[in-house]
């Protein structure tokens, strides 16, 4: 456990329909490490389609998790909270030179790219690059109804929200060294990050230090499990165990489970290829996507990354959620931290770790 050097960095809180994960980081010198984590499944009906149904029960659960963490000890009431990916939008756009105030121009232009009325959304933007004929601007938006709902959740809860953040931003911060303030530009890699969640899958396209766009896909870990259950006529929990134990290994269960999963993965492959074509047409200046990273709780399927690599002809890896944290070997050399237990690379923790990293990176600026 952490001894006397406790962190004031905000906790990263990742809330989905089915679970909640909380992470806090600490930093000693240049070493960034996990101080505390907590996790819980959510009862059915607490959150549905990203809308919070039982606010009191949810905040009570969060307070209990912070008071009784799985590992370590939380030492701040400041939090960074993830907004649901399927309700938010991120896109890199070009704004042509205009004599008017840039903020006002973006307010007018944003409805061309975001399927919401401007008065119904909160949005933010960042200039990525100045061009001869304009500017590259990254825009992010979320429905006011969702943001207000999450904001109200934490009112009078004892927590102070330092940031509401779009999930894709947090995921990139966790997985990509390019997001670190200390990153020195090398050969540019164009990433496709596949976040396979229990309820949906998202693909984030990232290049040259910024997200280009995100796409939602109607594929999920829950869908794969249900396909196994229906095909083998077993209950959902048994199907989930079969998915984890057998995955896409042809030598396990005579390849039956792998064959069922493969049919869903074919659909995922088709969707990824569609995204690649869209990217090549609209973002050709960046070059082709040359690496896929997998994250999310549904990405732990045995042999999934090798199957995708063979089908797509692109390098595919399980994303390293601790890309911007210090290695276990380095941390174990620090006397104060020798007893710290560190979670292994678990792709389902990408969002929570990325949220927690936000405060660390802001502090470094």
GROMACS .gro file of C-alpha atoms in nm:
model
  365
    1UNK     CA    1   0.000   0.000   0.000
    2UNK     CA    2   0.099   0.365  -0.039
    3UNK     CA    3   0.270   0.506   0.269
    4UNK     CA    4   0.288   0.878   0.345
    5UNK     CA    5   0.328   1.030  -0.002
    6UNK     CA    6  -0.038   1.033  -0.104
    7UNK     CA    7  -0.163   1.185  -0.427
    8UNK     CA    8  -0.383   1.488  -0.482
    9UNK     CA    9  -0.445   1.398  -0.845
   10UNK     CA   10  -0.813   1.352  -0.940
   11UNK     CA   11  -0.963   1.005  -0.950
   12UNK     CA   12  -1.060   0.875  -1.293
   13UNK     CA   13  -1.414   0.735  -1.289
   14UNK     CA   14  -1.531   0.519  -1.580
   15UNK     CA   15  -1.905   0.452  -1.565
   16UNK     CA   16  -2.079   0.221  -1.812
   17UNK     CA   17  -2.419   0.051  -1.819
   18UNK     CA   18  -2.274  -0.261  -1.659
   19UNK     CA   19  -1.979  -0.160  -1.442
   20UNK     CA   20  -1.781   0.116  -1.277
   21UNK     CA   21  -1.402   0.145  -1.249
   22UNK     CA   22  -1.211   0.401  -1.043
   23UNK     CA   23  -0.837   0.471  -1.060
   24UNK     CA   24  -0.604   0.720  -0.894
   25UNK     CA   25  -0.243   0.777  -0.994
   26UNK     CA   26   0.051   0.917  -0.803
   27UNK     CA   27   0.385   1.059  -0.910
   28UNK     CA   28   0.723   1.060  -0.738
   29UNK     CA   29   0.995   1.232  -0.939
   30UNK     CA   30   0.934   1.127  -1.297
   31UNK     CA   31   0.767   0.801  -1.198
   32UNK     CA   32   0.391   0.771  -1.250
   33UNK     CA   33   0.217   0.475  -1.092
   34UNK     CA   34  -0.122   0.345  -0.980
   35UNK     CA   35  -0.204   0.439  -0.620
   36UNK     CA   36  -0.552   0.290  -0.589
   37UNK     CA   37  -0.823   0.113  -0.787
   38UNK     CA   38  -1.181   0.005  -0.729
   39UNK     CA   39  -1.428  -0.181  -0.946
   40UNK     CA   40  -1.784  -0.306  -0.926
   41UNK     CA   41  -2.046  -0.453  -1.154
   42UNK     CA   42  -2.366  -0.248  -1.163
   43UNK     CA   43  -2.706  -0.400  -1.088
   44UNK     CA   44  -2.929  -0.428  -1.392
   45UNK     CA   45  -3.144  -0.120  -1.436
   46UNK     CA   46  -2.916   0.125  -1.254
   47UNK     CA   47  -2.800   0.268  -1.588
   48UNK     CA   48  -2.978   0.200  -1.917
   49UNK     CA   49  -2.853   0.319  -2.255
   50UNK     CA   50  -2.612   0.551  -2.073
   51UNK     CA   51  -2.895   0.722  -1.880
   52UNK     CA   52  -2.871   0.709  -1.502
   53UNK     CA   53  -3.193   0.559  -1.368
   54UNK     CA   54  -3.104   0.519  -0.999
   55UNK     CA   55  -2.893   0.821  -0.904
   56UNK     CA   56  -2.895   0.776  -0.527
   57UNK     CA   57  -2.795   0.410  -0.548
   58UNK     CA   58  -2.516   0.491  -0.795
   59UNK     CA   59  -2.362   0.771  -0.591
   60UNK     CA   60  -2.381   0.556  -0.277
   61UNK     CA   61  -2.193   0.281  -0.462
   62UNK     CA   62  -1.925   0.524  -0.582
   63UNK     CA   63  -1.878   0.659  -0.230
   64UNK     CA   64  -1.847   0.304  -0.096
   65UNK     CA   65  -1.590   0.208  -0.361
   66UNK     CA   66  -1.379   0.514  -0.283
   67UNK     CA   67  -1.394   0.435   0.089
   68UNK     CA   68  -1.318   0.066   0.036
   69UNK     CA   69  -1.089   0.033  -0.268
   70UNK     CA   70  -0.981  -0.295  -0.422
   71UNK     CA   71  -0.619  -0.187  -0.398
   72UNK     CA   72  -0.436   0.096  -0.223
   73UNK     CA   73  -0.607   0.402  -0.080
   74UNK     CA   74  -0.778   0.696  -0.251
   75UNK     CA   75  -0.663   1.035  -0.126
   76UNK     CA   76  -0.860   1.298  -0.318
   77UNK     CA   77  -1.222   1.402  -0.365
   78UNK     CA   78  -1.150   1.558  -0.705
   79UNK     CA   79  -1.267   1.343  -0.994
   80UNK     CA   80  -1.252   1.325  -1.374
   81UNK     CA   81  -1.557   1.151  -1.517
   82UNK     CA   82  -1.606   0.983  -1.852
   83UNK     CA   83  -1.909   1.074  -2.063
   84UNK     CA   84  -2.065   0.779  -2.249
   85UNK     CA   85  -1.898   0.722  -2.587
   86UNK     CA   86  -2.222   0.648  -2.771
   87UNK     CA   87  -2.359   0.990  -2.673
   88UNK     CA   88  -2.055   1.200  -2.763
   89UNK     CA   89  -1.881   1.314  -3.080
   90UNK     CA   90  -1.521   1.392  -3.175
   91UNK     CA   91  -1.400   1.504  -3.515
   92UNK     CA   92  -1.110   1.692  -3.674
   93UNK     CA   93  -1.241   1.959  -3.911
   94UNK     CA   94  -1.094   2.231  -4.131
   95UNK     CA   95  -1.210   2.588  -4.077
   96UNK     CA   96  -1.134   2.813  -4.372
   97UNK     CA   97  -0.987   3.157  -4.311
   98UNK     CA   98  -1.255   3.390  -4.188
   99UNK     CA   99  -1.246   3.749  -4.058
  100UNK     CA  100  -1.497   3.663  -3.786
  101UNK     CA  101  -1.416   3.534  -3.436
  102UNK     CA  102  -1.314   3.166  -3.455
  103UNK     CA  103  -1.541   3.065  -3.167
  104UNK     CA  104  -1.842   3.212  -3.345
  105UNK     CA  105  -1.745   3.046  -3.674
  106UNK     CA  106  -1.717   2.706  -3.504
  107UNK     CA  107  -2.055   2.758  -3.338
  108UNK     CA  108  -2.208   2.806  -3.683
  109UNK     CA  109  -2.010   2.527  -3.853
  110UNK     CA  110  -2.044   2.258  -3.586
  111UNK     CA  111  -2.394   2.146  -3.686
  112UNK     CA  112  -2.251   2.033  -4.022
  113UNK     CA  113  -2.050   1.768  -3.838
  114UNK     CA  114  -2.247   1.691  -3.520
  115UNK     CA  115  -2.605   1.554  -3.550
  116UNK     CA  116  -2.748   1.785  -3.284
  117UNK     CA  117  -2.877   2.140  -3.269
  118UNK     CA  118  -2.609   2.368  -3.124
  119UNK     CA  119  -2.842   2.481  -2.844
  120UNK     CA  120  -2.880   2.116  -2.736
  121UNK     CA  121  -2.508   2.046  -2.693
  122UNK     CA  122  -2.206   2.145  -2.494
  123UNK     CA  123  -1.900   2.160  -2.715
  124UNK     CA  124  -1.532   2.239  -2.691
  125UNK     CA  125  -1.261   2.282  -2.950
  126UNK     CA  126  -0.886   2.300  -2.987
  127UNK     CA  127  -0.671   2.434  -3.269
  128UNK     CA  128  -0.449   2.147  -3.384
  129UNK     CA  129  -0.266   2.314  -3.669
  130UNK     CA  130  -0.260   2.644  -3.857
  131UNK     CA  131  -0.288   2.599  -4.233
  132UNK     CA  132  -0.216   2.846  -4.515
  133UNK     CA  133  -0.588   2.866  -4.590
  134UNK     CA  134  -0.735   2.809  -4.246
  135UNK     CA  135  -0.703   2.595  -3.936
  136UNK     CA  136  -0.738   2.232  -3.833
  137UNK     CA  137  -0.968   2.223  -3.532
  138UNK     CA  138  -1.060   1.926  -3.312
  139UNK     CA  139  -1.419   1.954  -3.192
  140UNK     CA  140  -1.587   1.752  -2.919
  141UNK     CA  141  -1.955   1.764  -2.828
  142UNK     CA  142  -2.204   1.600  -2.593
  143UNK     CA  143  -2.579   1.645  -2.537
  144UNK     CA  144  -2.662   1.892  -2.261
  145UNK     CA  145  -2.911   1.642  -2.118
  146UNK     CA  146  -2.635   1.383  -2.060
  147UNK     CA  147  -2.378   1.626  -1.919
  148UNK     CA  148  -2.636   1.788  -1.691
  149UNK     CA  149  -2.746   1.446  -1.568
  150UNK     CA  150  -2.391   1.345  -1.477
  151UNK     CA  151  -2.327   1.685  -1.322
  152UNK     CA  152  -2.637   1.656  -1.103
  153UNK     CA  153  -2.527   1.308  -0.996
  154UNK     CA  154  -2.223   1.452  -0.820
  155UNK     CA  155  -2.393   1.759  -0.670
  156UNK     CA  156  -2.370   1.746  -0.289
  157UNK     CA  157  -2.192   1.409  -0.314
  158UNK     CA  158  -1.867   1.514  -0.150
  159UNK     CA  159  -1.684   1.498  -0.486
  160UNK     CA  160  -1.565   1.788  -0.701
  161UNK     CA  161  -1.571   1.726  -1.077
  162UNK     CA  162  -1.252   1.864  -1.233
  163UNK     CA  163  -1.351   1.747  -1.581
  164UNK     CA  164  -1.610   1.564  -1.783
  165UNK     CA  165  -1.426   1.397  -2.068
  166UNK     CA  166  -1.513   1.216  -2.387
  167UNK     CA  167  -1.409   0.851  -2.360
  168UNK     CA  168  -1.201   0.837  -2.677
  169UNK     CA  169  -0.977   1.115  -2.544
  170UNK     CA  170  -0.912   0.923  -2.222
  171UNK     CA  171  -0.844   0.598  -2.408
  172UNK     CA  172  -0.584   0.761  -2.633
  173UNK     CA  173  -0.412   0.915  -2.330
  174UNK     CA  174  -0.380   0.573  -2.167
  175UNK     CA  175  -0.267   0.372  -2.469
  176UNK     CA  176  -0.049   0.607  -2.672
  177UNK     CA  177   0.295   0.737  -2.580
  178UNK     CA  178   0.224   1.015  -2.830
  179UNK     CA  179  -0.012   1.166  -2.570
  180UNK     CA  180   0.265   1.214  -2.312
  181UNK     CA  181   0.412   1.562  -2.267
  182UNK     CA  182   0.756   1.399  -2.288
  183UNK     CA  183   0.697   1.226  -2.621
  184UNK     CA  184   0.958   1.308  -2.882
  185UNK     CA  185   0.823   1.280  -3.234
  186UNK     CA  186   0.949   0.977  -3.418
  187UNK     CA  187   0.809   0.803  -3.723
  188UNK     CA  188   0.435   0.879  -3.733
  189UNK     CA  189   0.203   0.586  -3.669
  190UNK     CA  190  -0.161   0.603  -3.779
  191UNK     CA  191  -0.369   0.417  -3.522
  192UNK     CA  192  -0.708   0.258  -3.529
  193UNK     CA  193  -0.810   0.192  -3.168
  194UNK     CA  194  -1.088  -0.066  -3.131
  195UNK     CA  195  -1.267  -0.033  -2.797
  196UNK     CA  196  -1.482  -0.345  -2.756
  197UNK     CA  197  -1.722  -0.284  -2.470
  198UNK     CA  198  -1.998  -0.498  -2.326
  199UNK     CA  199  -2.267  -0.290  -2.499
  200UNK     CA  200  -2.096  -0.149  -2.808
  201UNK     CA  201  -1.770  -0.111  -2.998
  202UNK     CA  202  -1.605   0.215  -3.099
  203UNK     CA  203  -1.317   0.279  -3.337
  204UNK     CA  204  -1.094   0.580  -3.281
  205UNK     CA  205  -0.872   0.694  -3.567
  206UNK     CA  206  -0.564   0.881  -3.446
  207UNK     CA  207  -0.269   1.035  -3.629
  208UNK     CA  208  -0.006   1.305  -3.580
  209UNK     CA  209  -0.095   1.369  -3.217
  210UNK     CA  210  -0.471   1.402  -3.255
  211UNK     CA  211  -0.794   1.211  -3.295
  212UNK     CA  212  -0.923   1.241  -3.650
  213UNK     CA  213  -1.268   1.092  -3.590
  214UNK     CA  214  -1.454   0.818  -3.405
  215UNK     CA  215  -1.710   0.563  -3.525
  216UNK     CA  216  -1.957   0.350  -3.327
  217UNK     CA  217  -2.016  -0.010  -3.431
  218UNK     CA  218  -2.316  -0.232  -3.339
  219UNK     CA  219  -2.095  -0.511  -3.204
  220UNK     CA  220  -2.028  -0.586  -2.839
  221UNK     CA  221  -1.892  -0.837  -2.592
  222UNK     CA  222  -2.247  -0.902  -2.474
  223UNK     CA  223  -2.358  -0.976  -2.832
  224UNK     CA  224  -2.079  -1.231  -2.876
  225UNK     CA  225  -2.171  -1.403  -2.550
  226UNK     CA  226  -2.538  -1.415  -2.647
  227UNK     CA  227  -2.451  -1.569  -2.986
  228UNK     CA  228  -2.260  -1.845  -2.806
  229UNK     CA  229  -2.548  -1.900  -2.563
  230UNK     CA  230  -2.806  -1.922  -2.843
  231UNK     CA  231  -2.595  -2.147  -3.065
  232UNK     CA  232  -2.498  -2.392  -2.790
  233UNK     CA  233  -2.827  -2.361  -2.600
  234UNK     CA  234  -2.656  -2.275  -2.272
  235UNK     CA  235  -2.722  -1.991  -2.028
  236UNK     CA  236  -2.548  -1.654  -2.055
  237UNK     CA  237  -2.302  -1.711  -1.769
  238UNK     CA  238  -2.189  -2.043  -1.916
  239UNK     CA  239  -2.148  -1.878  -2.256
  240UNK     CA  240  -1.936  -1.601  -2.101
  241UNK     CA  241  -1.706  -1.862  -1.946
  242UNK     CA  242  -1.681  -2.044  -2.280
  243UNK     CA  243  -1.592  -1.718  -2.454
  244UNK     CA  244  -1.313  -1.647  -2.206
  245UNK     CA  245  -1.174  -2.002  -2.189
  246UNK     CA  246  -1.196  -2.095  -2.556
  247UNK     CA  247  -1.191  -1.768  -2.745
  248UNK     CA  248  -1.091  -1.818  -3.107
  249UNK     CA  249  -0.858  -2.109  -3.033
  250UNK     CA  250  -0.940  -2.383  -3.286
  251UNK     CA  251  -0.799  -2.649  -3.054
  252UNK     CA  252  -1.039  -2.571  -2.769
  253UNK     CA  253  -1.390  -2.721  -2.766
  254UNK     CA  254  -1.315  -2.856  -3.114
  255UNK     CA  255  -1.317  -2.498  -3.241
  256UNK     CA  256  -1.695  -2.473  -3.197
  257UNK     CA  257  -1.687  -2.159  -2.981
  258UNK     CA  258  -1.423  -2.002  -3.203
  259UNK     CA  259  -1.641  -2.064  -3.507
  260UNK     CA  260  -1.935  -1.885  -3.346
  261UNK     CA  261  -1.720  -1.588  -3.247
  262UNK     CA  262  -1.565  -1.576  -3.593
  263UNK     CA  263  -1.902  -1.495  -3.752
  264UNK     CA  264  -1.932  -1.183  -3.536
  265UNK     CA  265  -1.569  -1.092  -3.599
  266UNK     CA  266  -1.633  -1.105  -3.974
  267UNK     CA  267  -1.885  -0.825  -3.924
  268UNK     CA  268  -1.629  -0.633  -3.718
  269UNK     CA  269  -1.373  -0.679  -3.997
  270UNK     CA  270  -1.622  -0.542  -4.252
  271UNK     CA  271  -1.682  -0.236  -4.034
  272UNK     CA  272  -1.310  -0.175  -3.985
  273UNK     CA  273  -1.254  -0.198  -4.360
  274UNK     CA  274  -1.532   0.058  -4.414
  275UNK     CA  275  -1.360   0.294  -4.168
  276UNK     CA  276  -1.027   0.240  -4.345
  277UNK     CA  277  -1.186   0.335  -4.679
  278UNK     CA  278  -1.346   0.646  -4.527
  279UNK     CA  279  -1.012   0.743  -4.374
  280UNK     CA  280  -0.823   0.688  -4.700
  281UNK     CA  281  -1.072   0.906  -4.889
  282UNK     CA  282  -1.118   1.193  -4.643
  283UNK     CA  283  -0.781   1.192  -4.465
  284UNK     CA  284  -0.545   1.072  -4.737
  285UNK     CA  285  -0.282   1.329  -4.639
  286UNK     CA  286  -0.216   1.133  -4.320
  287UNK     CA  287  -0.137   0.804  -4.493
  288UNK     CA  288  -0.299   0.468  -4.426
  289UNK     CA  289  -0.390   0.327  -4.085
  290UNK     CA  290  -0.095   0.098  -4.009
  291UNK     CA  291  -0.163  -0.029  -3.656
  292UNK     CA  292  -0.473  -0.141  -3.468
  293UNK     CA  293  -0.485  -0.144  -3.088
  294UNK     CA  294  -0.753  -0.337  -2.901
  295UNK     CA  295  -0.896  -0.231  -2.567
  296UNK     CA  296  -1.214  -0.264  -2.364
  297UNK     CA  297  -1.336  -0.562  -2.167
  298UNK     CA  298  -1.443  -0.745  -2.482
  299UNK     CA  299  -1.095  -0.742  -2.635
  300UNK     CA  300  -0.964  -1.019  -2.410
  301UNK     CA  301  -1.095  -1.292  -2.641
  302UNK     CA  302  -0.821  -1.549  -2.691
  303UNK     CA  303  -0.645  -1.512  -3.030
  304UNK     CA  304  -0.866  -1.217  -3.134
  305UNK     CA  305  -0.573  -0.993  -3.219
  306UNK     CA  306  -0.403  -1.257  -3.435
  307UNK     CA  307  -0.732  -1.334  -3.612
  308UNK     CA  308  -0.785  -0.965  -3.695
  309UNK     CA  309  -0.425  -0.933  -3.810
  310UNK     CA  310  -0.467  -1.224  -4.051
  311UNK     CA  311  -0.800  -1.100  -4.184
  312UNK     CA  312  -0.704  -0.733  -4.224
  313UNK     CA  313  -0.335  -0.754  -4.308
  314UNK     CA  314  -0.260  -0.481  -4.050
  315UNK     CA  315  -0.048  -0.501  -3.736
  316UNK     CA  316  -0.282  -0.565  -3.441
  317UNK     CA  317  -0.193  -0.556  -3.070
  318UNK     CA  318  -0.368  -0.556  -2.735
  319UNK     CA  319  -0.329  -0.195  -2.622
  320UNK     CA  320  -0.100  -0.136  -2.326
  321UNK     CA  321  -0.304   0.057  -2.068
  322UNK     CA  322   0.018   0.149  -1.887
  323UNK     CA  323   0.206   0.297  -2.184
  324UNK     CA  324   0.247   0.626  -1.998
  325UNK     CA  325   0.307   0.478  -1.652
  326UNK     CA  326   0.640   0.371  -1.509
  327UNK     CA  327   0.731   0.005  -1.547
  328UNK     CA  328   0.691  -0.239  -1.259
  329UNK     CA  329   1.069  -0.293  -1.255
  330UNK     CA  330   1.135   0.080  -1.203
  331UNK     CA  331   0.864   0.118  -0.938
  332UNK     CA  332   0.996  -0.178  -0.738
  333UNK     CA  333   1.331   0.000  -0.704
  334UNK     CA  334   1.167   0.288  -0.515
  335UNK     CA  335   1.175   0.195  -0.142
  336UNK     CA  336   0.844   0.360  -0.052
  337UNK     CA  337   0.662   0.171  -0.323
  338UNK     CA  338   0.795  -0.181  -0.292
  339UNK     CA  339   0.467  -0.308  -0.147
  340UNK     CA  340   0.244  -0.146  -0.406
  341UNK     CA  341   0.038  -0.401  -0.593
  342UNK     CA  342  -0.011  -0.298  -0.955
  343UNK     CA  343  -0.289  -0.428  -1.176
  344UNK     CA  344  -0.158  -0.613  -1.478
  345UNK     CA  345  -0.225  -0.475  -1.826
  346UNK     CA  346  -0.600  -0.508  -1.844
  347UNK     CA  347  -0.752  -0.350  -2.156
  348UNK     CA  348  -1.079  -0.285  -1.975
  349UNK     CA  349  -0.902  -0.028  -1.756
  350UNK     CA  350  -0.794   0.201  -2.043
  351UNK     CA  351  -1.062   0.464  -1.984
  352UNK     CA  352  -1.020   0.488  -1.605
  353UNK     CA  353  -0.640   0.511  -1.632
  354UNK     CA  354  -0.665   0.768  -1.912
  355UNK     CA  355  -0.899   0.981  -1.702
  356UNK     CA  356  -0.662   0.959  -1.406
  357UNK     CA  357  -0.367   1.056  -1.628
  358UNK     CA  358  -0.537   1.380  -1.726
  359UNK     CA  359  -0.456   1.546  -1.394
  360UNK     CA  360  -0.096   1.421  -1.404
  361UNK     CA  361  -0.037   1.557  -1.753
  362UNK     CA  362  -0.204   1.891  -1.674
  363UNK     CA  363   0.023   1.923  -1.369
  364UNK     CA  364   0.330   1.870  -1.589
  365UNK     CA  365   0.249   2.160  -1.821
   0.00000   0.00000   0.00000
